[in-house]
mmCIF file of C-alpha atoms in Angstrom:
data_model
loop_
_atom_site.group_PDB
_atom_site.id
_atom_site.type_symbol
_atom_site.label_atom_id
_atom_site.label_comp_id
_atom_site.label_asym_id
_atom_site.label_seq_id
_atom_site.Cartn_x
_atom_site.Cartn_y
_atom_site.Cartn_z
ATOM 1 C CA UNK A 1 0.000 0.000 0.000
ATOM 2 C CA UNK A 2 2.508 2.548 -1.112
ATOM 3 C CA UNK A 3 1.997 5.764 -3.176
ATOM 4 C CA UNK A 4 4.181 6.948 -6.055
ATOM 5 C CA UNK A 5 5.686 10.362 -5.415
ATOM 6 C CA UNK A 6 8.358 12.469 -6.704
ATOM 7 C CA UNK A 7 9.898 15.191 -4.432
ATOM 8 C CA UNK A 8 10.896 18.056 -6.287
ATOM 9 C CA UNK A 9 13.217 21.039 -5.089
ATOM 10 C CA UNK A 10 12.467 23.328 -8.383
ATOM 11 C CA UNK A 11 9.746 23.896 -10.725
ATOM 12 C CA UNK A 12 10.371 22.391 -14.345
ATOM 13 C CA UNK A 13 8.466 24.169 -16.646
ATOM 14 C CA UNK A 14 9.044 22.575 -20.103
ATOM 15 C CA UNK A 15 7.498 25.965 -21.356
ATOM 16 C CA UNK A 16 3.721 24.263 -20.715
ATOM 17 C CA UNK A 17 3.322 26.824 -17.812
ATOM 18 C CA UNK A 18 0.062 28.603 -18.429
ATOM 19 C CA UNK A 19 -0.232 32.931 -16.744
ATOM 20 C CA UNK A 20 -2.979 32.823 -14.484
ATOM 21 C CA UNK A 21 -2.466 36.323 -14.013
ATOM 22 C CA UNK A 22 0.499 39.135 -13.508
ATOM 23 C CA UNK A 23 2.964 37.153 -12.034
ATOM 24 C CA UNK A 24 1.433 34.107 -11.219
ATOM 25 C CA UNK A 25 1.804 30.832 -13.204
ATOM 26 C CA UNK A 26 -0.327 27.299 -13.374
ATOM 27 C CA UNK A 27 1.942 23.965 -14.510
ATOM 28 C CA UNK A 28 0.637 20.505 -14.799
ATOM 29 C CA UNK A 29 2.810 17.498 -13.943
ATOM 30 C CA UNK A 30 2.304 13.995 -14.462
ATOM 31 C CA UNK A 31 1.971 11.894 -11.218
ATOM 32 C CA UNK A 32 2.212 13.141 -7.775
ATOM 33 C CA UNK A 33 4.668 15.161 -6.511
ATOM 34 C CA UNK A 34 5.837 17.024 -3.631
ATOM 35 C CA UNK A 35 7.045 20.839 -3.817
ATOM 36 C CA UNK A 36 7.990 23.427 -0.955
ATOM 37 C CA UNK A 37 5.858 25.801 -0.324
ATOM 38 C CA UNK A 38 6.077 29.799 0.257
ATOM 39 C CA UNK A 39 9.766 29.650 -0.126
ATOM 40 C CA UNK A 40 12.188 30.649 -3.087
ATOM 41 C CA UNK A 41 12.771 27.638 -5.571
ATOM 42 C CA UNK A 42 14.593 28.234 -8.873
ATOM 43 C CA UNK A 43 11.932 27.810 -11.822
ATOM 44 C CA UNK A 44 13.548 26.414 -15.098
ATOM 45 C CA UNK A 45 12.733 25.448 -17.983
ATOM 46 C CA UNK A 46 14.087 22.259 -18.400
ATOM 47 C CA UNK A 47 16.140 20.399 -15.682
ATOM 48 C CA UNK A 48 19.438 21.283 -17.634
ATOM 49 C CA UNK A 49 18.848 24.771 -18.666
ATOM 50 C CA UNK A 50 20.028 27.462 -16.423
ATOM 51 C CA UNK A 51 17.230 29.075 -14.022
ATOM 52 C CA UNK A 52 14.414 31.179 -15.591
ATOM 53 C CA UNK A 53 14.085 32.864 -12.309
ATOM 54 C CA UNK A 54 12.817 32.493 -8.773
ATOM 55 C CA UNK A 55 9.303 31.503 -7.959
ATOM 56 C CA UNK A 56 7.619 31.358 -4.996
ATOM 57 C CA UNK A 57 5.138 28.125 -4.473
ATOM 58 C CA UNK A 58 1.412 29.240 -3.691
ATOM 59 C CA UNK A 59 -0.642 26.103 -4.059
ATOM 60 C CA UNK A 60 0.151 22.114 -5.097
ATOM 61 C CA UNK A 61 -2.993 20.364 -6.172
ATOM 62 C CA UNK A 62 -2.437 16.279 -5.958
ATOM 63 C CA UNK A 63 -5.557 14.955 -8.098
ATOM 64 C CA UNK A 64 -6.003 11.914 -10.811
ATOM 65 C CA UNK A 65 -2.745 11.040 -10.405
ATOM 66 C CA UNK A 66 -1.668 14.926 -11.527
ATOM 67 C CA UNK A 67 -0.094 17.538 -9.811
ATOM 68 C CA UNK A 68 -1.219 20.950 -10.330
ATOM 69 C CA UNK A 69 1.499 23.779 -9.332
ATOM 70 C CA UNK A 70 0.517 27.557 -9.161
ATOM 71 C CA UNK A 71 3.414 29.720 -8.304
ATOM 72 C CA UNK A 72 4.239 33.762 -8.770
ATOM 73 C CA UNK A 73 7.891 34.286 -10.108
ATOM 74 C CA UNK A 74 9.244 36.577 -7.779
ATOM 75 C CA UNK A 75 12.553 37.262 -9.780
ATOM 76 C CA UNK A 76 13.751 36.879 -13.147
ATOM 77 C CA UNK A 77 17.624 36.128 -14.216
ATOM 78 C CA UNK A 78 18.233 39.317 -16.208
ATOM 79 C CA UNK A 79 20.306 36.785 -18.681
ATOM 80 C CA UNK A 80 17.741 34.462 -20.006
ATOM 81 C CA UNK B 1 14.957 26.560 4.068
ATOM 82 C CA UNK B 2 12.530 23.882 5.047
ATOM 83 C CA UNK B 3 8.659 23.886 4.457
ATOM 84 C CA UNK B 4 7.094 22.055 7.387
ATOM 85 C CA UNK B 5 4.948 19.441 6.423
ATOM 86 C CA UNK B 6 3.359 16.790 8.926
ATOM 87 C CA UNK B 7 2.714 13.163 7.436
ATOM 88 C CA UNK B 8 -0.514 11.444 8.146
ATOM 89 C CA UNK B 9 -1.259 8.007 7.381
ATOM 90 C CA UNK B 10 -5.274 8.330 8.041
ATOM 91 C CA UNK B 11 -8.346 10.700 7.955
ATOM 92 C CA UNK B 12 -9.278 12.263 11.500
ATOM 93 C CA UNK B 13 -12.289 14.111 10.906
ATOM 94 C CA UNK B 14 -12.885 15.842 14.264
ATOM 95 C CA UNK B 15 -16.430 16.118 13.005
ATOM 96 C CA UNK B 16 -15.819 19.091 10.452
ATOM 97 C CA UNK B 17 -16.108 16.746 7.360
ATOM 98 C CA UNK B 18 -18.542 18.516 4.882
ATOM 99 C CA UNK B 19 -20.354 16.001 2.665
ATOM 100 C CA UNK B 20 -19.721 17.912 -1.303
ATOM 101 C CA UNK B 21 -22.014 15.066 -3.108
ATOM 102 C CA UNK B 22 -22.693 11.514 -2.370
ATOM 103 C CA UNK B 23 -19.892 9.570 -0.708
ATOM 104 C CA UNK B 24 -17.062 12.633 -1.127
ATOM 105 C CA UNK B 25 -16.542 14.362 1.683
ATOM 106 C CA UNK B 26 -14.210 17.346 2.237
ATOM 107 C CA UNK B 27 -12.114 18.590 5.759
ATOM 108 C CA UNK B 28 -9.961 21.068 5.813
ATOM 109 C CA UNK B 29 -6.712 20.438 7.807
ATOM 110 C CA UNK B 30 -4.341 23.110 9.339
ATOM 111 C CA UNK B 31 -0.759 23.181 8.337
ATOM 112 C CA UNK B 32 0.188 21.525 5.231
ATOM 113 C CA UNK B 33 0.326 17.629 5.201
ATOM 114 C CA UNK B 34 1.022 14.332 2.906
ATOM 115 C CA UNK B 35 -1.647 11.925 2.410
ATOM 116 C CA UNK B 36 -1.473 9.210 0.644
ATOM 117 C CA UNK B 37 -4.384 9.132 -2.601
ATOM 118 C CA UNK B 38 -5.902 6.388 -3.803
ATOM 119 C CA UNK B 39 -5.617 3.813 -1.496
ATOM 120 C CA UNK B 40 -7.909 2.563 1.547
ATOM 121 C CA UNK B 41 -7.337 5.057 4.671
ATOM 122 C CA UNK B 42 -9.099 4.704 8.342
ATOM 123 C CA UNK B 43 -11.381 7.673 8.979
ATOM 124 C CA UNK B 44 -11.738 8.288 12.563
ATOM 125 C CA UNK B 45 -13.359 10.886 14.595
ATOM 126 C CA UNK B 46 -10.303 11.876 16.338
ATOM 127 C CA UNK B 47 -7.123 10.011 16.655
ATOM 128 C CA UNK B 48 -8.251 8.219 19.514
ATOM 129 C CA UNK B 49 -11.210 7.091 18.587
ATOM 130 C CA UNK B 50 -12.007 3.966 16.433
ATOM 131 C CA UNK B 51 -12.587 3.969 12.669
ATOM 132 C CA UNK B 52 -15.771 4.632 11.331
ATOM 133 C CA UNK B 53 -14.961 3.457 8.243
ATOM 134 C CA UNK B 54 -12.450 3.363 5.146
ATOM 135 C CA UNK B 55 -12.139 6.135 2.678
ATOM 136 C CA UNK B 56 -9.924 6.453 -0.345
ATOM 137 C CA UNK B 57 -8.113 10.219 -0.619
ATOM 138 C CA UNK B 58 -8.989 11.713 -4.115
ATOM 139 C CA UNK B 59 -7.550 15.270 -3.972
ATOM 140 C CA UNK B 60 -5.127 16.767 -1.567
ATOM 141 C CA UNK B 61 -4.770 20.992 -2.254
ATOM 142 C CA UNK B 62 -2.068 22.695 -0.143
ATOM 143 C CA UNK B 63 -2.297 26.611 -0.236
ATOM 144 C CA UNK B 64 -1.982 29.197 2.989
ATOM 145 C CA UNK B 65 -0.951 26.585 5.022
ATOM 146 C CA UNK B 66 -4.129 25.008 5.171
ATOM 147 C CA UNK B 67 -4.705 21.543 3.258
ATOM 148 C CA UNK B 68 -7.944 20.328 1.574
ATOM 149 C CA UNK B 69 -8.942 16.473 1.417
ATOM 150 C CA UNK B 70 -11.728 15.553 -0.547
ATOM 151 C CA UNK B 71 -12.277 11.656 0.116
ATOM 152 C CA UNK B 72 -14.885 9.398 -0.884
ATOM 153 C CA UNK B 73 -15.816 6.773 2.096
ATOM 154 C CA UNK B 74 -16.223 3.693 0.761
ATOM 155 C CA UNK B 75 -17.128 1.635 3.470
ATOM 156 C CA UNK B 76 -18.682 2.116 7.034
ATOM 157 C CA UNK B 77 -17.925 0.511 10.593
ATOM 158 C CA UNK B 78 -21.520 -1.068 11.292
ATOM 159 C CA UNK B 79 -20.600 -0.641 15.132
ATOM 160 C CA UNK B 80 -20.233 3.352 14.689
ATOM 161 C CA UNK C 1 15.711 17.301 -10.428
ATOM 162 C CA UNK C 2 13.259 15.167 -8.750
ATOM 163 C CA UNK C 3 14.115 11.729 -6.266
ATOM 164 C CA UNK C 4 11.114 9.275 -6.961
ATOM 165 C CA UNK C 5 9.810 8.328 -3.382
ATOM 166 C CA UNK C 6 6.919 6.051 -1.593
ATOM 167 C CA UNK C 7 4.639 7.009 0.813
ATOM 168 C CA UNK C 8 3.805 4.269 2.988
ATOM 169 C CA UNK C 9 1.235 3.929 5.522
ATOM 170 C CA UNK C 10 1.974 0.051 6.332
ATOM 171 C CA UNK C 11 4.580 -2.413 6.978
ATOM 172 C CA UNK C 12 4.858 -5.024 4.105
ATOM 173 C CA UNK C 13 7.185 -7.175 5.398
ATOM 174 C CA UNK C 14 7.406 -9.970 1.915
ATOM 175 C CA UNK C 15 8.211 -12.582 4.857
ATOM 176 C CA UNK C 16 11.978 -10.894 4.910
ATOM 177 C CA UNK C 17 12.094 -9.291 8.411
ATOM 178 C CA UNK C 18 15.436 -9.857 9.990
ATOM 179 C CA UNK C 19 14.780 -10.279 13.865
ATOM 180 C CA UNK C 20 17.763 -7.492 15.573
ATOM 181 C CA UNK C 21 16.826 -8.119 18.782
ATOM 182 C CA UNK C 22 13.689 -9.368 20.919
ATOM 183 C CA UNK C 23 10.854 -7.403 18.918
ATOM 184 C CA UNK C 24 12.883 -5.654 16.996
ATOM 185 C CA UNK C 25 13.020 -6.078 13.378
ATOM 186 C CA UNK C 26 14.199 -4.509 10.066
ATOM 187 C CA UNK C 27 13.093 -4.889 6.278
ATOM 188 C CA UNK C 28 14.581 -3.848 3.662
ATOM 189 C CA UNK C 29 13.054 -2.012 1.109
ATOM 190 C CA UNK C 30 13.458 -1.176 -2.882
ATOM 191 C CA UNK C 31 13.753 2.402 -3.820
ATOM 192 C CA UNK C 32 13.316 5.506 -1.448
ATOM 193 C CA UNK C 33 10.615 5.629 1.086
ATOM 194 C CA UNK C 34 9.021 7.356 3.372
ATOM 195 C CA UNK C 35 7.375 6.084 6.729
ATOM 196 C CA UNK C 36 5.697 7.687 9.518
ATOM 197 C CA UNK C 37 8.415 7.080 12.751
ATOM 198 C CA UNK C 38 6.810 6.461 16.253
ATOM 199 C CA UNK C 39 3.000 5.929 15.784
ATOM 200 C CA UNK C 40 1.237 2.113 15.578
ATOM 201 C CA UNK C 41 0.872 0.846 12.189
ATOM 202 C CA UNK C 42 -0.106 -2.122 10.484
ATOM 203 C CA UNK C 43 2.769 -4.812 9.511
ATOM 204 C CA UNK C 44 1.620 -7.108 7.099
ATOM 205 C CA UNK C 45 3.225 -9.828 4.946
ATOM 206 C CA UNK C 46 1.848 -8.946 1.579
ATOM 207 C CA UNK C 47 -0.429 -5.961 0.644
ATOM 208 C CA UNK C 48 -3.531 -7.767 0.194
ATOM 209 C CA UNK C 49 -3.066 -10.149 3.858
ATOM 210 C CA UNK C 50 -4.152 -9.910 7.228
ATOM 211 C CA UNK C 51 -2.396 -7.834 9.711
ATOM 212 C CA UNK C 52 0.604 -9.570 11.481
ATOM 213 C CA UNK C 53 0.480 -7.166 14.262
ATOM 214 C CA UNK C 54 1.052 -3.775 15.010
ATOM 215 C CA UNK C 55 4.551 -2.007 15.090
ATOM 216 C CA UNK C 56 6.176 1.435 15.416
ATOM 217 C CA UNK C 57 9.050 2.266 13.031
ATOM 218 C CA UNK C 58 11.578 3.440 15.239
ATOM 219 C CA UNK C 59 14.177 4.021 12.441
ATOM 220 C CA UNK C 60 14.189 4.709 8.554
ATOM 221 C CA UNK C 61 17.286 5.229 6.507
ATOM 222 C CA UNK C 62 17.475 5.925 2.760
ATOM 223 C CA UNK C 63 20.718 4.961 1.118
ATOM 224 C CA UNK C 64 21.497 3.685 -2.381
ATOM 225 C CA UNK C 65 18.043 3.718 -3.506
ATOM 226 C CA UNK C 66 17.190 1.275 -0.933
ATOM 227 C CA UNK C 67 15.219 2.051 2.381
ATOM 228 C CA UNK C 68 16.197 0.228 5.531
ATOM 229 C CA UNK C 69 13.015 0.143 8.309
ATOM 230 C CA UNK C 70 13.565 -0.656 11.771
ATOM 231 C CA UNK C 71 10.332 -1.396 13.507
ATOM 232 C CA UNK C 72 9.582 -2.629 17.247
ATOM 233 C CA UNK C 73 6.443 -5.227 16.776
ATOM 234 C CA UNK C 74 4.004 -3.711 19.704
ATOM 235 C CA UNK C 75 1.209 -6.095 19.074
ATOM 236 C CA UNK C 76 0.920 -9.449 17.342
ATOM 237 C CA UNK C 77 -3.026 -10.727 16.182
ATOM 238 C CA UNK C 78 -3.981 -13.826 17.809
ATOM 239 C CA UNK C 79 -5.596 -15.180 14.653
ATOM 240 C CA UNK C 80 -2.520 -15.003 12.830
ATOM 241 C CA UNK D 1 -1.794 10.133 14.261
ATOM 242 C CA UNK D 2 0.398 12.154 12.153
ATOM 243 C CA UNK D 3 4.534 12.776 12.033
ATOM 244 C CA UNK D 4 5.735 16.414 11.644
ATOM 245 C CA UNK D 5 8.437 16.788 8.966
ATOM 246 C CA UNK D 6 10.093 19.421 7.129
ATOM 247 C CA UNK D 7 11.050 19.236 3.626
ATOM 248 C CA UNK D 8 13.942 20.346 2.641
ATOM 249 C CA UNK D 9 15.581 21.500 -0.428
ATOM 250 C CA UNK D 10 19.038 22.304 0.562
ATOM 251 C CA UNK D 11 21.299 21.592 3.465
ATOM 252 C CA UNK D 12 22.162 24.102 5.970
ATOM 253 C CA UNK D 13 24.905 23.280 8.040
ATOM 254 C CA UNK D 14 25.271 26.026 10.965
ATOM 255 C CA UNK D 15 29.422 24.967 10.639
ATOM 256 C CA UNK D 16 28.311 21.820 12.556
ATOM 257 C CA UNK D 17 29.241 19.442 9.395
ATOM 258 C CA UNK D 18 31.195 16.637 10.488
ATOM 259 C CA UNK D 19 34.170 15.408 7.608
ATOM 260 C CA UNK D 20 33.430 11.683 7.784
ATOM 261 C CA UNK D 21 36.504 11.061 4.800
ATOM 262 C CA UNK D 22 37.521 13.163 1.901
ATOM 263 C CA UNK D 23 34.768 15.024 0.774
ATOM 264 C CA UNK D 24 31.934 13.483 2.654
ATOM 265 C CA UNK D 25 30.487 15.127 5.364
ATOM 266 C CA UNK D 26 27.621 14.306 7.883
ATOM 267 C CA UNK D 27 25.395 17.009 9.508
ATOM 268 C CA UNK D 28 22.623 15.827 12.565
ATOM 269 C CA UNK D 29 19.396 18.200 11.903
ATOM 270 C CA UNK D 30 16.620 18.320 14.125
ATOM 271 C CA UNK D 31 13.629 16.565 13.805
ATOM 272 C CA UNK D 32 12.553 14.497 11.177
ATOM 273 C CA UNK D 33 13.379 15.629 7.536
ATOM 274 C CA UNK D 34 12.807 14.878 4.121
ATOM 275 C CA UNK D 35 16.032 15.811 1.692
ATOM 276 C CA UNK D 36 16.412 14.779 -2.203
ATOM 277 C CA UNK D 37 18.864 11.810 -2.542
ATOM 278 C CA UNK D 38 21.690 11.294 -5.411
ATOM 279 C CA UNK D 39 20.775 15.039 -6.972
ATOM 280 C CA UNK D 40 22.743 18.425 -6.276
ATOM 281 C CA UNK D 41 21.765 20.598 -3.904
ATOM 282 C CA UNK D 42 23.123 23.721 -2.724
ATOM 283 C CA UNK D 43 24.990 24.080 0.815
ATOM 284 C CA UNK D 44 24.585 26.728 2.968
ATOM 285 C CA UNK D 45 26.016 27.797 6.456
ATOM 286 C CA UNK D 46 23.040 29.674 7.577
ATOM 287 C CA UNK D 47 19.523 29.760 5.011
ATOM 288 C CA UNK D 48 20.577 33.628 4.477
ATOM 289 C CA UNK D 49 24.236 33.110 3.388
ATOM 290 C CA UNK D 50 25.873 32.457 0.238
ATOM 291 C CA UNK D 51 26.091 28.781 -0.817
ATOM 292 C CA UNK D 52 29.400 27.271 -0.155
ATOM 293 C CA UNK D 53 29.146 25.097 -2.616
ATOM 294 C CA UNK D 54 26.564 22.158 -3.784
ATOM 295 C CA UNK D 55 26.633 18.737 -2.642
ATOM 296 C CA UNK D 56 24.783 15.575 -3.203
ATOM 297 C CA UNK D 57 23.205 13.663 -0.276
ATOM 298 C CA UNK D 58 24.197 9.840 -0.108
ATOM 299 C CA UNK D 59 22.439 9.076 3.031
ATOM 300 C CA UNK D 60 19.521 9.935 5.124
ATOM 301 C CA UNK D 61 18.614 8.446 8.635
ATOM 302 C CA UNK D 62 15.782 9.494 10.899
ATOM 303 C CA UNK D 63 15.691 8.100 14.358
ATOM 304 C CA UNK D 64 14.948 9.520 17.871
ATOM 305 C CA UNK D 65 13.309 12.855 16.315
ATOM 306 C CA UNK D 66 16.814 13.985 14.280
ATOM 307 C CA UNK D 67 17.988 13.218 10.872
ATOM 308 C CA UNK D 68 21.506 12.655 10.286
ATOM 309 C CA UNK D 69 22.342 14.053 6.729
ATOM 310 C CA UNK D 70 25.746 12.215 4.859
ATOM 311 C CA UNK D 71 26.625 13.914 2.035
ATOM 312 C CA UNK D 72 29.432 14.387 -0.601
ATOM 313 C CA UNK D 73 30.498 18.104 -1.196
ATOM 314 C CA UNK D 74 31.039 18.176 -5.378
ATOM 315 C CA UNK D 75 32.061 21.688 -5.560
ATOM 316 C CA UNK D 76 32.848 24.482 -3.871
ATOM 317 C CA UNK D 77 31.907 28.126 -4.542
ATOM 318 C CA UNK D 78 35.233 30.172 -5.259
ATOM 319 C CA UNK D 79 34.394 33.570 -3.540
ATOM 320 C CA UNK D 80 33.446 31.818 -0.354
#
């Protein structure tokens, strides 16, 4: 009786994040997975690119095997 | 940098369960916490109490350090 | 960069506990898991079985994608 | 019946790291904690410093309420 999760330590967009409005952002990810919360993560775009920016975590959504991130990017690296 | 999280392996209710249709039922938890979806949880009253029946966790939403469980009971404890 | 990890709510033991010492035991687990520490809960011998008993995990560590668990069995079912 | 945890998504050493050989080093947190295994993450002295450099935890235990952290430092940041 064991359930599948991944714990993540940065957001991975794959450039499917969706603006929900100003600065806040919606991402879907396959499976369930576990993300901190109300503190700075670095949001990329793929695992091996360099950082988009900084986001800040407001809600994780764990439904139909899905997990549903909505964060507001706080900071954006003035290089990408 | 830590996001605390508290791990919980069953449903206490503490009576505030709100029935959304059916079976489903919805409590509100404070703090945010890992549940495990999809697979047979006890649902007790409180922690001490004894099961009043088995639910399976659909939805977990984490967001201003509250967390949402929507779960659908799928069996009751004829002695409760 | 995510680590793929298993909630568990349960002891499955597979029938590979190694007694440590008087009611102590340890299994071995694939992968990375995670366990609640110091509350009862269930050990079984397969997912689908009977209780064994009751135990409380006293230690987990996560190494080489295995997960050693260290339980103490509090309660054993007589109709077992 | 729950177990408080914090996740965490870096390691932050207060200068109390332990050199267990070469470039591995151990650090005892409080509490129980969740890290991400086998992937970099960045090390800190205090959450508001500079990273010293990133590491990649080998080994997690959780026992007694603390979480010993072993971990293998991969690079160092030049200006610290």
């Amino acid at each position: 009786m064991g359930m599948p999760l991944e714990l993540n330590t940065m957001i991975i967009t794959k450039g499917k994040e969706m603006r929900i409005q100003d600065n806040t952002f919606q991402v879907v990810k396959k499976g369930y997975r576990l993300y901190p919360l109300d503190i700075p993560v670095e949001v990329r775009k793929t695992k091996e690119s360099d950082p988009i920016g900084t986001g800040v975590i407001q809600k994780v959504e764990l439904e139909n095997e899905k997990t549903v991130v909505t964060y507001m990017l706080i900071s954006l690296n003035s290089t990408n």
